């Protein structure tokens, strides 16, 4: 009996590669080392071998056995390690989804306010946060030395206003200077809203911040009435707070509008108990002096204007009681909206 050791060795190696389970391993063992196994048969053939062949057959049989043993050890180790991974990680479980970001509540509120007015035909325009005294005050009928200017405490910059010697630039204290800029650049009819940041040197507490957001509105045409102002703002409040909202127009004073009013909404309807009426915005009919400062011909136009705080609107709508929550970037707060 002669054996082709090279061929047997190649066959053993190829079959060992395919061993993937403990059962495969046992089949492999029986095939080569079992009672009727091939390597067992090689050993058995030694008895009938010619004396001259014995040494070669003996060595070949021993080498084959060592090969089978070492391949079995290696495959057993591999099967074991795969089993450990299988026990540790259940790859059939769904993975952890990455957290998705979303727009900040203030951005959402600003977008909601803007889109309500856009659907009513207004266009949205942004104007600069760094302003001149003229646009922030004088052009809005707030004279430099008038006491009403105290109501609009303001951050001034060190930089001189290039358009007015000796006067400094400032951070706008409201979005109303947007009215002046728009009227200087465009002729009526116009219907514009100006959303953006405003700044006031207020001490920070639950209802004050040195920076907050406003939305300004301005509509100018040849015939505009206070009725239209009321209708517009009533419809806005219904869309923003819901159809049940109850509001009132309370007479007020603003230098840039005449007559002027503040709008309050009934807090009980919103489920806020603190007070019966909460102020949400200022409004009025554009003061003719504002048209004059913008260079519009005297007596030709009428306009309505309004301005509201975005934080305030969001606080009332969502029952938030501290303005600082908007700026702290605490995900526990932000993720609720
Ligand atoms: N600018 C005012 C403020 O910041 C709000 C305001 C009131 C704007 C009446 C207006 C208006 O356009 O007509 O308090």
PDB file of C-alpha atoms and ligand atoms in Angstrom, residues 152 174 176 179 200 214 216 254 256-257 282-284 305-307, ligand 1:
ATOM      1  CA  UNK A 152     -35.437 103.397  25.363  1.00  0.00           C
ATOM      2  CA  UNK A 174     -36.096  97.982  19.089  1.00  0.00           C
ATOM      3  CA  UNK A 176     -38.688 100.114  14.757  1.00  0.00           C
ATOM      4  CA  UNK A 179     -39.431 101.184   9.526  1.00  0.00           C
ATOM      5  CA  UNK A 200     -31.171  96.987  26.048  1.00  0.00           C
ATOM      6  CA  UNK A 214     -38.769  91.532  18.160  1.00  0.00           C
ATOM      7  CA  UNK A 216     -41.830  94.869  13.637  1.00  0.00           C
ATOM      8  CA  UNK A 254     -45.646 105.799  21.424  1.00  0.00           C
ATOM      9  CA  UNK A 256     -43.905 107.044  16.346  1.00  0.00           C
ATOM     10  CA  UNK A 257     -47.624 106.236  16.214  1.00  0.00           C
ATOM     11  CA  UNK A 282     -47.497  97.840  20.849  1.00  0.00           C
ATOM     12  CA  UNK A 283     -49.156  99.304  17.766  1.00  0.00           C
ATOM     13  CA  UNK A 284     -50.730 102.344  16.196  1.00  0.00           C
ATOM     14  CA  UNK A 305     -47.327  99.740  12.593  1.00  0.00           C
ATOM     15  CA  UNK A 306     -46.814  97.247  15.370  1.00  0.00           C
ATOM     16  CA  UNK A 307     -43.975  95.652  17.316  1.00  0.00           C
TER      17      UNK A 307
HETATM   18  N1  LIG B   1     -40.812  99.782  19.395  1.00  0.00           N
HETATM   19  C1  LIG B   1     -41.717  99.560  20.489  1.00  0.00           C
HETATM   20  C2  LIG B   1     -40.960  98.928  21.662  1.00  0.00           C
HETATM   21  O1  LIG B   1     -39.926  98.404  21.479  1.00  0.00           O
HETATM   22  C3  LIG B   1     -42.839  98.637  20.078  1.00  0.00           C
HETATM   23  C4  LIG B   1     -43.761  99.268  19.110  1.00  0.00           C
HETATM   24  C5  LIG B   1     -44.849  99.984  19.533  1.00  0.00           C
HETATM   25  C6  LIG B   1     -43.532  99.178  17.749  1.00  0.00           C
HETATM   26  C7  LIG B   1     -45.728 100.564  18.669  1.00  0.00           C
HETATM   27  C8  LIG B   1     -44.391  99.799  16.843  1.00  0.00           C
HETATM   28  C9  LIG B   1     -45.496 100.483  17.327  1.00  0.00           C
HETATM   29  O2  LIG B   1     -44.216  99.708  15.533  1.00  0.00           O
HETATM   30  O3  LIG B   1     -46.345 101.043  16.440  1.00  0.00           O
HETATM   31  O4  LIG B   1     -41.443  98.982  22.761  1.00  0.00           O
END
